[in-house]
Structure formats: C-alpha cells, structure tokens
Short mmCIF file of C-alpha atoms in Angstrom, two decimals:
data_model
loop_
_atom_site.label_atom_id
_atom_site.label_comp_id
_atom_site.label_asym_id
_atom_site.label_seq_id
_atom_site.Cartn_x
_atom_site.Cartn_y
_atom_site.Cartn_z
CA MET A 1 8.66 9.59 -16.39
CA ASN A 2 6.23 8.94 -13.58
CA GLU A 3 3.74 11.50 -12.97
CA ILE A 4 0.18 11.92 -11.25
CA ARG A 5 -2.62 13.26 -13.69
CA GLN A 6 -5.93 14.48 -12.85
CA ASP A 7 -8.67 13.27 -14.86
CA PRO A 8 -10.64 16.60 -16.08
CA THR A 9 -13.96 14.77 -16.16
CA THR A 10 -13.97 13.19 -12.81
CA GLY A 11 -11.14 14.93 -10.75
CA ASP A 12 -9.88 11.46 -9.96
CA TRP A 13 -5.88 11.35 -9.54
CA ILE A 14 -4.25 8.66 -11.85
CA LEU A 15 -0.64 7.41 -11.13
CA VAL A 16 1.15 6.98 -14.47
CA ALA A 17 4.30 4.88 -14.17
CA PRO A 18 5.36 3.45 -17.63
CA ARG A 19 8.61 2.02 -16.11
CA ARG A 20 6.51 -0.63 -14.23
CA LEU A 21 5.59 -2.26 -17.65
CA SER A 22 9.27 -3.55 -17.72
CA ARG A 23 9.10 -5.51 -14.46
CA PRO A 24 10.57 -8.90 -14.88
CA TRP A 25 8.53 -12.08 -13.77
CA GLN A 26 10.08 -14.08 -11.11
CA PRO A 27 12.83 -16.45 -12.74
CA GLU A 28 12.44 -20.20 -12.15
CA GLY A 29 14.25 -21.45 -9.05
CA PHE A 30 15.12 -18.01 -7.78
CA CYS A 31 13.47 -15.42 -5.53
CA PRO A 32 14.95 -12.06 -4.53
CA PHE A 33 13.04 -12.27 -1.32
CA ASP A 34 14.51 -15.40 0.23
CA PRO A 35 17.01 -15.16 2.99
CA GLY A 36 20.79 -15.00 1.79
CA ALA A 37 19.53 -13.16 -1.55
CA PRO A 38 21.62 -10.18 -2.30
CA GLU A 39 18.82 -7.57 -1.21
CA THR A 40 17.75 -9.30 1.84
CA GLY A 41 20.65 -10.93 3.75
CA ARG A 42 19.99 -13.25 6.77
CA GLY A 43 18.73 -13.13 10.30
CA TRP A 44 15.25 -11.09 9.56
CA ASP A 45 11.72 -11.70 10.35
CA VAL A 46 10.08 -9.09 8.34
CA LEU A 47 12.03 -7.06 5.85
CA LEU A 48 11.35 -3.39 4.34
CA LEU A 49 12.85 -2.94 0.96
CA PRO A 50 12.65 -0.17 -1.63
CA ASN A 51 10.43 -1.02 -4.60
CA ARG A 52 12.54 -1.41 -7.85
CA TYR A 53 9.64 -0.37 -10.08
CA PRO A 54 8.02 2.39 -7.86
CA VAL A 55 5.09 4.42 -8.89
CA VAL A 56 6.33 7.41 -6.70
CA SER A 57 9.75 8.47 -5.68
CA PRO A 58 11.34 11.13 -3.33
CA ASP A 59 13.64 12.33 -6.07
CA SER A 60 10.83 12.26 -8.66
CA PRO A 61 11.46 15.27 -11.12
CA ASP A 62 9.07 18.04 -11.49
CA VAL A 63 6.52 17.93 -14.45
CA GLU A 64 6.14 20.52 -17.21
CA PRO A 65 3.03 22.54 -16.66
CA GLU A 66 0.43 22.03 -19.13
CA PRO A 67 -2.33 24.64 -20.26
CA PHE A 68 -5.23 22.39 -19.62
CA TYR A 69 -4.23 19.18 -17.66
CA VAL A 70 -3.50 19.38 -13.83
CA ARG A 71 -0.13 16.98 -13.46
CA LEU A 72 1.92 16.67 -10.26
CA ARG A 73 5.42 15.35 -9.58
CA ALA A 74 5.12 11.75 -8.51
CA TYR A 75 6.53 12.53 -4.95
CA GLY A 76 6.48 9.70 -2.39
CA ARG A 77 8.18 6.54 -1.55
CA ALA A 78 7.31 3.03 -2.69
CA LEU A 79 8.23 0.32 -0.41
CA VAL A 80 8.16 -3.62 -0.47
CA VAL A 81 7.22 -5.43 2.86
CA VAL A 82 8.48 -8.88 2.88
CA GLU A 83 6.36 -10.55 5.50
CA THR A 84 8.31 -13.70 6.27
CA PRO A 85 11.66 -15.45 5.41
CA GLU A 86 9.23 -18.43 4.35
CA HIS A 87 8.75 -18.51 0.66
CA ASP A 88 5.85 -21.46 0.11
CA LEU A 89 3.09 -19.66 1.94
CA ASP A 90 -0.11 -18.59 0.02
CA ASP A 91 -1.23 -15.53 1.88
CA LEU A 92 -0.96 -13.44 5.00
CA SER A 93 -3.36 -15.70 6.72
CA ASP A 94 -0.90 -18.61 6.65
CA LEU A 95 1.40 -16.74 9.13
CA PRO A 96 1.36 -17.49 12.81
CA GLU A 97 -0.41 -14.61 14.69
CA GLU A 98 2.90 -13.26 16.33
CA GLN A 99 4.35 -12.94 12.69
CA ILE A 100 1.35 -10.83 11.58
CA LEU A 101 1.72 -8.71 14.57
CA LYS A 102 5.26 -8.08 13.33
CA VAL A 103 4.22 -7.28 9.84
CA LEU A 104 1.74 -4.60 11.28
CA LYS A 105 3.95 -3.02 13.63
CA LEU A 106 6.49 -2.15 10.84
CA VAL A 107 3.50 -0.93 8.64
CA LYS A 108 2.46 1.16 11.70
CA SER A 109 5.84 2.56 12.08
CA GLU A 110 6.26 3.42 8.34
CA MET A 111 2.86 4.89 8.23
CA ALA A 112 3.69 7.54 11.25
CA ARG A 113 7.07 8.03 9.53
CA ALA A 114 5.43 8.85 6.19
CA MET A 115 2.84 11.01 7.47
CA SER A 116 5.56 13.47 9.11
CA ASP A 117 6.49 14.32 5.70
CA SER A 118 4.70 17.44 4.68
CA GLY A 119 4.90 16.09 0.99
CA VAL A 120 2.94 12.97 1.99
CA ALA A 121 -1.00 13.12 2.21
CA TYR A 122 -1.93 9.43 1.89
CA PHE A 123 -0.27 6.28 3.14
CA LEU A 124 -1.48 3.20 1.07
CA TYR A 125 -0.85 -0.27 2.40
CA PHE A 126 -1.78 -3.06 -0.01
CA ARG A 127 -1.26 -6.76 -1.09
CA ASN A 128 -1.88 -8.07 -4.69
CA LYS A 129 -2.49 -11.67 -5.41
CA GLY A 130 -2.24 -13.49 -8.76
CA ARG A 131 -0.49 -13.08 -11.92
CA GLU A 132 -3.58 -11.50 -13.48
CA ILE A 133 -3.31 -8.51 -11.58
CA GLY A 134 0.46 -8.30 -12.26
CA VAL A 135 2.15 -10.17 -9.37
CA SER A 136 5.50 -10.93 -10.60
CA LEU A 137 7.13 -12.28 -7.28
CA THR A 138 5.36 -15.18 -5.26
CA HIS A 139 7.08 -14.86 -1.95
CA PRO A 140 4.39 -13.57 0.71
CA HIS A 141 4.71 -9.68 0.52
CA ALA A 142 2.79 -6.57 0.54
CA GLN A 143 3.59 -2.93 -0.76
CA SER A 144 3.38 0.54 0.44
CA ASP A 145 2.93 3.82 -1.56
CA GLU A 146 3.06 7.13 -0.15
CA LEU A 147 1.34 9.63 -1.96
CA PRO A 148 1.11 13.62 -2.39
CA VAL A 149 -2.61 13.44 -3.02
CA VAL A 150 -5.63 11.57 -1.16
CA PRO A 151 -7.39 9.29 -3.86
CA SER A 152 -10.66 10.57 -4.88
CA ARG A 153 -12.52 7.66 -3.42
CA VAL A 154 -10.88 7.74 0.06
CA ALA A 155 -11.63 11.52 -0.05
CA ARG A 156 -15.31 10.65 -0.67
CA GLU A 157 -15.48 7.97 2.18
CA LEU A 158 -13.95 10.67 4.74
CA GLU A 159 -16.66 13.24 4.00
CA ARG A 160 -19.24 10.64 4.29
CA ALA A 161 -17.92 9.59 7.73
CA GLU A 162 -17.64 13.16 8.80
CA ALA A 163 -21.28 13.77 7.49
CA TYR A 164 -22.42 10.57 9.66
CA PHE A 165 -20.66 11.93 12.62
CA ARG A 166 -22.28 15.50 12.26
CA GLU A 167 -25.77 14.15 11.87
CA ARG A 168 -25.64 11.20 14.11
CA GLY A 169 -22.78 12.12 16.71
CA ARG A 170 -21.47 8.62 16.17
CA CYS A 171 -18.32 7.00 14.40
CA LEU A 172 -19.53 5.60 11.01
CA HIS A 173 -16.75 2.96 10.85
CA CYS A 174 -17.65 2.11 14.73
CA ASP A 175 -21.18 1.52 13.61
CA VAL A 176 -20.23 -0.44 10.61
CA ILE A 177 -17.97 -2.89 12.68
CA ALA A 178 -20.66 -3.23 15.32
CA ALA A 179 -23.30 -4.33 12.62
CA GLU A 180 -20.61 -6.79 11.20
CA LEU A 181 -19.96 -8.43 14.48
CA LYS A 182 -23.77 -9.17 14.74
CA SER A 183 -23.09 -11.03 11.42
CA ARG A 184 -21.37 -14.31 10.32
CA ARG A 185 -19.10 -12.28 7.96
CA VAL A 186 -16.55 -11.87 10.56
CA VAL A 187 -13.01 -13.51 9.40
CA TYR A 188 -11.23 -12.89 12.79
CA ARG A 189 -11.68 -11.30 16.07
CA GLY A 190 -9.06 -10.50 18.35
CA ILE A 191 -8.48 -8.63 21.50
CA ARG A 192 -7.68 -5.37 19.54
CA TRP A 193 -10.20 -5.44 16.66
#
C-alpha cells in the first residue's frame, strides 16, 4: 500500500510506493504510447493518461496511525503526458515549438484543475531520462504527481523567496532570471520567458 511518511529526523516527506517495483520494461517492438495502441487510440497531438503505477491515487486508502511516525494517505493523482505521437525522438527539445506549446498548455490546464482540489497542496511536473533512473518506456513522455503535502525543499525555497521579497522588495526568481539573461547559460529565450 502506498503512503507518505515523514522522516522524524529531517521533517522531509517520503513517498513510499512498493508496487512501482513491479513496473514492466518496454517489450521489444511494442510501445503502449504509440498511436493505435489500446490506451492511446489515434488522432491526438498530446495525450494525458493515468499512470499505471502511481505513487498517489484519489482512492488511496487511509493509513493506520502509529504512535511515533507521521504517516499520510497517498492522496492525489499521477498522470503521464505523452508529448507527441512520434516515438523516435530523444527529448522534449527535439519537438517543434508548436508541439512544446501544446504540451505546456495541457500541463497548465492540469495544474489549474489539480490546485482546485482542496486535498492537493503541490503539483509536480517532471521528466525522467535513462534506464539508470528507472525510465521503462522510451517514447517521449513526462509525468505529473499531485501531492497532499509540499515537499520540504520546495517549502524552503518558497520561504527564501518570501524573505528576499520582504528584505529587498523584489522578486527573487525575477532577479535570478535577470542575472541568468546576462550570462551565456541561457538555453532558450522566447517572447514570454
């Protein structure tokens, strides 16, 4: 059973999802994300699917209380964003800009829906890359997890951004972006960001 545990020494929230260990690797010659596969159908540009091996679920059962450890129900939704019907692309950056915009619009819409759920405190959109970290399907895709807690690191980052604003009257992230735009580490500059 999935659950969320709090590390008593750090306060960090840990997602525990033992069923994810049984995820199959992509069989040779078949991809469940290719157009025409049973889950995908045809005629789509970007596709949203439930994660078959989620870390959180809206119907996650309650957890039994323990006298010492803080444990939470693994409430939320785990989704897969299939970013293109094309299978043989290596990364999101290989997509045309119009396709990337379609992906981002879908993610923005899902984030707004998720944050309207009172049980969701945090929306995480992420991409994994490489077998070494557990990627079992090579088709270009990302995932999103809706969590009932804000991860400790994110909470610390938000606290620092608030403190920066109180001290300087400016947005920390805006200042970081301004500093980065002066450097050569910019990967892409568009009209909006």
